[in-house]
PDB file of C-alpha atoms in Angstrom:
ATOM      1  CA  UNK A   1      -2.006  -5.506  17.592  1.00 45.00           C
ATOM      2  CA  UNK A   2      -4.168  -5.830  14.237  1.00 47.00           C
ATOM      3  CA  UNK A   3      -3.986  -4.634  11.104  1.00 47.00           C
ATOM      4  CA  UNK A   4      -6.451  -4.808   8.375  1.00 49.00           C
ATOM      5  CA  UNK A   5      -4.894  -4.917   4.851  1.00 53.00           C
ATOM      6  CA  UNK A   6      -7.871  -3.347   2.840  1.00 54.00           C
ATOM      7  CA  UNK A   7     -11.004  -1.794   3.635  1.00 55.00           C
ATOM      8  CA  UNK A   8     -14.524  -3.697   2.728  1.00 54.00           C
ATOM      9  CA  UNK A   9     -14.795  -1.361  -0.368  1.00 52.00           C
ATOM     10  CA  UNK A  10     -11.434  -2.435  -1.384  1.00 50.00           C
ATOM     11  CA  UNK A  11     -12.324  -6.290  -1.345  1.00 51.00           C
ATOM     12  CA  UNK A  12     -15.524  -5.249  -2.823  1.00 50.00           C
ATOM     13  CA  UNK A  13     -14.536  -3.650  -6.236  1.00 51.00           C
ATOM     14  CA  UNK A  14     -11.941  -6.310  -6.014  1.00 50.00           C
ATOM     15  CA  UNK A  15      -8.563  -3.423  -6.336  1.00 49.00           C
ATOM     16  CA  UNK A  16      -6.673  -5.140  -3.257  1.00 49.00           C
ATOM     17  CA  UNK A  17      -8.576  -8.998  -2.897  1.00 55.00           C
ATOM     18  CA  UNK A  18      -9.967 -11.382  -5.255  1.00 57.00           C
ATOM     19  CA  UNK A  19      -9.930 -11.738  -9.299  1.00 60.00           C
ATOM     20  CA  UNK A  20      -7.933 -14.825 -11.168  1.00 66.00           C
ATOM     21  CA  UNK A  21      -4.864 -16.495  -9.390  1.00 70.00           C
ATOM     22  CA  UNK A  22      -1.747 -16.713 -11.519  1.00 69.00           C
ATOM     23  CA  UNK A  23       0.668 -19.107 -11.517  1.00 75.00           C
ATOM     24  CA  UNK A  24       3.437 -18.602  -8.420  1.00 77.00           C
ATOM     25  CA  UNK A  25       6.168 -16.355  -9.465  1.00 78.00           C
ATOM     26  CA  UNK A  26       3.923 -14.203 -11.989  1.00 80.00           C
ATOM     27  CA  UNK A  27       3.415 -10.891 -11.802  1.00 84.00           C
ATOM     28  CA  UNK A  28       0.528  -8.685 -13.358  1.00 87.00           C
ATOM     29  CA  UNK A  29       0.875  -5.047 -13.940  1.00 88.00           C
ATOM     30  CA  UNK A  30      -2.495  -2.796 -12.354  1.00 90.00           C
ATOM     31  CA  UNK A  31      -2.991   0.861 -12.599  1.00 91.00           C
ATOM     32  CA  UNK A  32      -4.475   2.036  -9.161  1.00 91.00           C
ATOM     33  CA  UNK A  33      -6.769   5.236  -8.894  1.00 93.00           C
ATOM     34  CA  UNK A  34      -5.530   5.598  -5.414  1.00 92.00           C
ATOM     35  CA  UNK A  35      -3.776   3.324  -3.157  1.00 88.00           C
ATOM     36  CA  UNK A  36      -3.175   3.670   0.789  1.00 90.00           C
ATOM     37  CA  UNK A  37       0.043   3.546   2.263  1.00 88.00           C
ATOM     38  CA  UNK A  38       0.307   3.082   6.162  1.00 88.00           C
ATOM     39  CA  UNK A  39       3.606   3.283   7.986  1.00 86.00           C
ATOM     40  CA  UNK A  40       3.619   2.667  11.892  1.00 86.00           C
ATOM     41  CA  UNK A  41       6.112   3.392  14.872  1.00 85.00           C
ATOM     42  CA  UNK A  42       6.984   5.550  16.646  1.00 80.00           C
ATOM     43  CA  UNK A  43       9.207   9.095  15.848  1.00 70.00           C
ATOM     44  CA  UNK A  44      12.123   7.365  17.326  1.00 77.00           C
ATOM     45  CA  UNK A  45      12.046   4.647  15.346  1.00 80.00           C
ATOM     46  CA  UNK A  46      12.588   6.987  12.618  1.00 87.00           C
ATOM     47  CA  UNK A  47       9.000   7.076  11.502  1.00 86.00           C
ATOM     48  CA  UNK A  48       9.038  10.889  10.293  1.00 85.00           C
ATOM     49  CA  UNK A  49      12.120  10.124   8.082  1.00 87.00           C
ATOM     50  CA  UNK A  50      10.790   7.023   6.482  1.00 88.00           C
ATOM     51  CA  UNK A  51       7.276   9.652   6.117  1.00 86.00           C
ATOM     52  CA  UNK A  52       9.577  12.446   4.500  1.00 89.00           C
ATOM     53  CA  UNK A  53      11.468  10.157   2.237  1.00 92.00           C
ATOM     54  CA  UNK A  54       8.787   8.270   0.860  1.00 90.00           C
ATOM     55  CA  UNK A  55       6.593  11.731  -0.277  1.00 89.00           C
ATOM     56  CA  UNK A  56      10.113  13.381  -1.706  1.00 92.00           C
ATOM     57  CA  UNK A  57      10.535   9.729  -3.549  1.00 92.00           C
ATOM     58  CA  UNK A  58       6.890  10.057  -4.944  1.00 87.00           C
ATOM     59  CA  UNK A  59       6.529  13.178  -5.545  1.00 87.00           C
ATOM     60  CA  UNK A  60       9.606  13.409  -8.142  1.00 82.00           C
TER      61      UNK A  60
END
């Protein structure tokens, strides 16, 4: 199984890949237009939950 972690546009605009390093243990703040959010497994695994909790979560 793959995953890719961001699409070519992404790494392209630099939003997900790239820009200065910081020194380990710092964090920079970065406001998003839109970000992507991919959960996987199977509605057994309790996928739907996890998928209903995290839209009530961001929603409020």
């Amino acid at each position: 199984m793959t995953s890719q972690v961001s699409s070519a546009a992404e790494q392209a605009d630099g939003a997900v890949v790239g820009g200065p390093r910081k020194p380990a243990g710092a964090k920079g703040v970065r406001r998003l237009d839109r970000v992507i959010i991919r959960f996987a497994g199977d509605s057994g695994d309790g996928m739907q939950l996890t998928g209903d909790r995290f839209t009530s979560e961001t929603a409020s």
